[in-house]
PDB file of C-alpha atoms in Angstrom:
ATOM      1  CA  MET D   1     126.987 141.921 161.033  1.00 76.00           C
ATOM      2  CA  LYS D   2     124.963 138.719 160.566  1.00 77.00           C
ATOM      3  CA  SER D   3     122.989 140.273 157.704  1.00 82.00           C
ATOM      4  CA  ILE D   4     126.186 141.283 155.887  1.00 83.00           C
ATOM      5  CA  LEU D   5     127.628 137.792 156.320  1.00 78.00           C
ATOM      6  CA  THR D   6     124.368 136.210 155.103  1.00 84.00           C
ATOM      7  CA  LEU D   7     124.273 138.504 152.056  1.00 77.00           C
ATOM      8  CA  PHE D   8     127.906 137.701 151.321  1.00 77.00           C
ATOM      9  CA  LEU D   9     127.220 133.933 151.470  1.00 77.00           C
ATOM     10  CA  ILE D  10     124.194 134.241 149.182  1.00 82.00           C
ATOM     11  CA  LEU D  11     126.235 136.208 146.626  1.00 76.00           C
ATOM     12  CA  ILE D  12     129.072 133.684 146.705  1.00 80.00           C
ATOM     13  CA  LEU D  13     126.657 130.788 146.234  1.00 75.00           C
ATOM     14  CA  GLY D  14     124.920 132.572 143.344  1.00 74.00           C
ATOM     15  CA  PHE D  15     128.139 133.391 141.506  1.00 71.00           C
ATOM     16  CA  SER D  16     129.654 129.964 142.069  1.00 70.00           C
ATOM     17  CA  THR D  17     126.739 128.200 140.385  1.00 66.00           C
ATOM     18  CA  TYR D  18     127.260 130.261 137.221  1.00 61.00           C
ATOM     19  CA  ALA D  19     131.033 129.818 137.342  1.00 59.00           C
ATOM     20  CA  GLN D  20     130.709 126.054 136.941  1.00 56.00           C
ATOM     21  CA  ASN D  21     129.501 126.378 133.345  1.00 53.00           C
ATOM     22  CA  GLN D  22     131.322 129.391 132.005  1.00 49.00           C
ATOM     23  CA  ASN D  23     132.521 127.707 128.776  1.00 52.00           C
ATOM     24  CA  SER D  24     129.610 125.430 128.038  1.00 50.00           C
ATOM     25  CA  ARG D  25     126.705 126.588 125.972  1.00 52.00           C
ATOM     26  CA  MET D  26     123.373 124.917 125.685  1.00 50.00           C
ATOM     27  CA  SER D  27     122.566 124.689 122.033  1.00 48.00           C
ATOM     28  CA  ILE D  28     118.875 124.496 121.304  1.00 49.00           C
ATOM     29  CA  MET D  29     117.922 124.386 117.671  1.00 45.00           C
ATOM     30  CA  LYS D  30     114.581 125.470 116.329  1.00 48.00           C
ATOM     31  CA  ALA D  31     113.641 122.343 114.409  1.00 44.00           C
ATOM     32  CA  GLU D  32     109.915 122.993 114.326  1.00 67.00           C
ATOM     33  CA  LYS D  33     109.844 123.432 110.561  1.00 80.00           C
ATOM     34  CA  PRO D  34     110.424 120.446 108.299  1.00 84.00           C
ATOM     35  CA  ILE D  35     113.606 120.202 106.266  1.00 86.00           C
ATOM     36  CA  LEU D  36     113.253 120.507 102.493  1.00 88.00           C
ATOM     37  CA  ILE D  37     115.256 118.242 100.173  1.00 90.00           C
ATOM     38  CA  ILE D  38     115.244 119.504  96.581  1.00 90.00           C
ATOM     39  CA  ASN D  39     115.920 117.068  93.723  1.00 91.00           C
ATOM     40  CA  ASP D  40     117.680 114.737  96.204  1.00 88.00           C
ATOM     41  CA  THR D  41     120.753 116.994  96.136  1.00 91.00           C
ATOM     42  CA  ILE D  42     120.023 120.270  97.962  1.00 92.00           C
ATOM     43  CA  ILE D  43     118.954 120.631 101.593  1.00 91.00           C
ATOM     44  CA  GLY D  44     117.167 123.809 102.550  1.00 90.00           C
ATOM     45  CA  SER D  45     114.426 125.384 104.585  1.00 89.00           C
ATOM     46  CA  ILE D  46     110.742 125.140 103.823  1.00 87.00           C
ATOM     47  CA  ASP D  47     110.757 128.887 103.120  1.00 88.00           C
ATOM     48  CA  LEU D  48     112.386 128.214  99.729  1.00 88.00           C
ATOM     49  CA  LEU D  49     109.034 126.941  98.477  1.00 87.00           C
ATOM     50  CA  ASN D  50     107.518 130.383  99.040  1.00 86.00           C
ATOM     51  CA  LYS D  51     110.203 132.048  96.906  1.00 87.00           C
ATOM     52  CA  ILE D  52     109.480 130.168  93.700  1.00 87.00           C
ATOM     53  CA  SER D  53     106.383 129.954  91.550  1.00 86.00           C
ATOM     54  CA  SER D  54     104.117 126.947  91.891  1.00 85.00           C
ATOM     55  CA  GLU D  55     104.560 126.080  88.200  1.00 89.00           C
ATOM     56  CA  LYS D  56     108.185 125.124  88.859  1.00 89.00           C
ATOM     57  CA  ILE D  57     107.254 122.583  91.546  1.00 88.00           C
ATOM     58  CA  LEU D  58     106.918 119.258  89.747  1.00 90.00           C
ATOM     59  CA  GLU D  59     106.413 116.940  92.710  1.00 90.00           C
ATOM     60  CA  LEU D  60     106.046 117.332  96.468  1.00 90.00           C
ATOM     61  CA  ASN D  61     106.165 114.513  99.036  1.00 90.00           C
ATOM     62  CA  ILE D  62     105.658 115.166 102.743  1.00 88.00           C
ATOM     63  CA  PHE D  63     106.995 112.716 105.331  1.00 86.00           C
ATOM     64  CA  LYS D  64     105.871 113.734 108.795  1.00 82.00           C
ATOM     65  CA  GLU D  65     107.749 111.013 110.706  1.00 77.00           C
ATOM     66  CA  ARG D  66     110.869 110.705 108.523  1.00 78.00           C
ATOM     67  CA  LYS D  67     114.172 112.030 109.843  1.00 75.00           C
ATOM     68  CA  LEU D  68     117.182 113.414 108.025  1.00 76.00           C
ATOM     69  CA  SER D  69     119.505 111.170 110.009  1.00 73.00           C
ATOM     70  CA  SER D  70     119.730 108.814 112.934  1.00 72.00           C
ATOM     71  CA  ALA D  71     122.809 110.599 114.314  1.00 73.00           C
ATOM     72  CA  TYR D  72     122.414 113.800 116.336  1.00 71.00           C
ATOM     73  CA  LEU D  73     124.775 116.278 117.952  1.00 75.00           C
ATOM     74  CA  PHE D  74     122.342 117.315 120.649  1.00 66.00           C
ATOM     75  CA  ILE D  75     119.703 115.326 122.509  1.00 62.00           C
ATOM     76  CA  GLU D  76     117.134 118.042 121.804  1.00 59.00           C
ATOM     77  CA  ASN D  77     117.347 117.344 118.061  1.00 57.00           C
ATOM     78  CA  GLU D  78     115.877 113.859 118.299  1.00 58.00           C
ATOM     79  CA  LYS D  79     112.447 115.416 117.914  1.00 64.00           C
ATOM     80  CA  ASN D  80     111.991 116.106 114.247  1.00 64.00           C
ATOM     81  CA  ALA D  81     109.329 117.985 112.314  1.00 70.00           C
ATOM     82  CA  GLY D  82     109.698 115.786 109.243  1.00 82.00           C
ATOM     83  CA  ILE D  83     111.040 116.064 105.734  1.00 87.00           C
ATOM     84  CA  ILE D  84     109.615 117.404 102.496  1.00 88.00           C
ATOM     85  CA  ILE D  85     111.081 115.977  99.305  1.00 90.00           C
ATOM     86  CA  ALA D  86     110.478 118.108  96.238  1.00 91.00           C
ATOM     87  CA  LYS D  87     111.251 117.919  92.546  1.00 93.00           C
ATOM     88  CA  ILE D  88     111.680 121.500  91.433  1.00 90.00           C
ATOM     89  CA  ASN D  89     112.670 122.898  88.060  1.00 89.00           C
ATOM     90  CA  ASN D  90     114.697 125.836  89.376  1.00 87.00           C
ATOM     91  CA  LYS D  91     118.324 126.726  90.072  1.00 90.00           C
ATOM     92  CA  PHE D  92     119.326 127.361  93.683  1.00 89.00           C
ATOM     93  CA  LYS D  93     122.563 128.809  94.977  1.00 92.00           C
ATOM     94  CA  HIS D  94     124.180 126.235  97.205  1.00 92.00           C
ATOM     95  CA  LYS D  95     127.332 125.338  99.093  1.00 92.00           C
ATOM     96  CA  THR D  96     128.852 121.878  99.045  1.00 92.00           C
ATOM     97  CA  GLN D  97     129.922 120.170 102.244  1.00 91.00           C
ATOM     98  CA  LYS D  98     133.493 120.134 100.911  1.00 92.00           C
ATOM     99  CA  GLU D  99     133.460 123.926 100.300  1.00 92.00           C
ATOM    100  CA  LEU D 100     132.169 124.642 103.797  1.00 91.00           C
ATOM    101  CA  ASN D 101     134.698 122.356 105.474  1.00 90.00           C
ATOM    102  CA  LEU D 102     137.619 123.849 103.546  1.00 92.00           C
ATOM    103  CA  PHE D 103     136.451 127.406 104.280  1.00 91.00           C
ATOM    104  CA  PHE D 104     136.523 126.696 108.015  1.00 90.00           C
ATOM    105  CA  GLY D 105     139.923 124.983 107.820  1.00 90.00           C
ATOM    106  CA  LEU D 106     138.642 121.449 108.286  1.00 91.00           C
ATOM    107  CA  ASN D 107     139.298 118.285 106.351  1.00 89.00           C
ATOM    108  CA  GLU D 108     137.038 118.237 103.288  1.00 88.00           C
ATOM    109  CA  LYS D 109     135.512 114.904 104.367  1.00 88.00           C
ATOM    110  CA  ASN D 110     134.539 115.978 107.897  1.00 89.00           C
ATOM    111  CA  ASP D 111     130.920 115.526 108.888  1.00 88.00           C
ATOM    112  CA  VAL D 112     128.431 118.338 108.425  1.00 90.00           C
ATOM    113  CA  TYR D 113     125.235 118.609 110.463  1.00 88.00           C
ATOM    114  CA  ILE D 114     122.011 120.467 109.683  1.00 87.00           C
ATOM    115  CA  ASN D 115     120.204 121.684 112.810  1.00 84.00           C
ATOM    116  CA  GLY D 116     122.127 119.047 114.765  1.00 82.00           C
ATOM    117  CA  CYS D 117     121.291 116.150 112.392  1.00 84.00           C
ATOM    118  CA  LEU D 118     124.102 114.481 110.459  1.00 85.00           C
ATOM    119  CA  ILE D 119     124.019 114.728 106.661  1.00 87.00           C
ATOM    120  CA  GLU D 120     124.765 111.111 105.810  1.00 87.00           C
ATOM    121  CA  ASN D 121     124.914 111.643 102.037  1.00 88.00           C
ATOM    122  CA  LYS D 122     128.155 113.522 101.280  1.00 88.00           C
ATOM    123  CA  ASN D 123     126.825 114.479  97.808  1.00 90.00           C
ATOM    124  CA  GLN D 124     124.024 116.624  99.222  1.00 90.00           C
ATOM    125  CA  ASN D 125     124.532 120.396  99.253  1.00 92.00           C
ATOM    126  CA  ILE D 126     123.080 123.155 101.420  1.00 92.00           C
ATOM    127  CA  ALA D 127     120.995 125.972  99.938  1.00 92.00           C
ATOM    128  CA  SER D 128     122.815 129.256 100.585  1.00 90.00           C
ATOM    129  CA  GLU D 129     119.575 131.178 101.162  1.00 91.00           C
ATOM    130  CA  SER D 130     118.560 128.857 103.986  1.00 89.00           C
ATOM    131  CA  ILE D 131     121.719 129.191 106.079  1.00 90.00           C
ATOM    132  CA  ILE D 132     121.206 131.463 109.091  1.00 91.00           C
ATOM    133  CA  GLY D 133     124.186 130.331 111.151  1.00 90.00           C
ATOM    134  CA  ILE D 134     127.234 128.072 111.106  1.00 90.00           C
ATOM    135  CA  GLU D 135     128.795 126.734 114.282  1.00 89.00           C
ATOM    136  CA  LEU D 136     132.217 125.099 114.380  1.00 89.00           C
ATOM    137  CA  ILE D 137     132.115 122.356 117.004  1.00 84.00           C
ATOM    138  CA  LYS D 138     135.555 121.337 118.197  1.00 85.00           C
ATOM    139  CA  ALA D 139     136.391 117.699 118.799  1.00 80.00           C
ATOM    140  CA  ASP D 140     135.847 116.815 122.443  1.00 77.00           C
ATOM    141  CA  ASN D 141     135.810 112.986 122.262  1.00 66.00           C
ATOM    142  CA  PHE D 142     132.365 113.124 123.815  1.00 68.00           C
ATOM    143  CA  ARG D 143     130.108 114.300 121.016  1.00 68.00           C
ATOM    144  CA  THR D 144     132.598 114.085 118.152  1.00 74.00           C
ATOM    145  CA  LYS D 145     136.078 112.737 117.608  1.00 80.00           C
ATOM    146  CA  LYS D 146     136.772 115.271 114.815  1.00 85.00           C
ATOM    147  CA  SER D 147     135.748 118.905 114.521  1.00 85.00           C
ATOM    148  CA  VAL D 148     132.466 119.289 112.651  1.00 88.00           C
ATOM    149  CA  LEU D 149     130.210 122.013 111.292  1.00 89.00           C
ATOM    150  CA  ASN D 150     126.642 122.464 112.463  1.00 89.00           C
ATOM    151  CA  ILE D 151     124.646 124.530 109.993  1.00 89.00           C
ATOM    152  CA  GLU D 152     121.485 126.122 111.253  1.00 89.00           C
ATOM    153  CA  ILE D 153     118.755 126.635 108.697  1.00 87.00           C
ATOM    154  CA  GLU D 154     115.437 128.399 109.171  1.00 76.00           C
TER     155      GLU D 154
END
């Protein structure tokens, strides 16, 4: 009887620890690759450089310590792999921040984040090929006062 009671208590303790966080989700972004900014207007992944010929790359500047923004959604995103700024003579398919916000039913001027980092320049667009996930983060008055989009790029 004691063993059954002990087993029952262990099961209740185990399930109750998981029940405390049933709606929260730890969001860990993979920000090990630097973010690519093309012609100061398009934000994308470093993998875009592999998809175009080297003749179309006019200029390439690598900033190991530079960050996309000083505002983050998640504490984990404060570590940054840097930024690569490129001048490229090529057309890329992209989505504007306004288009993405309207598609998800948000105000067109709501903030948009890339891998948890705020895009401070509202004129910058996101390369369509680089997007691997979009997360709608509801306003919770803790992280954000308005609902925002967090776009995950490779």
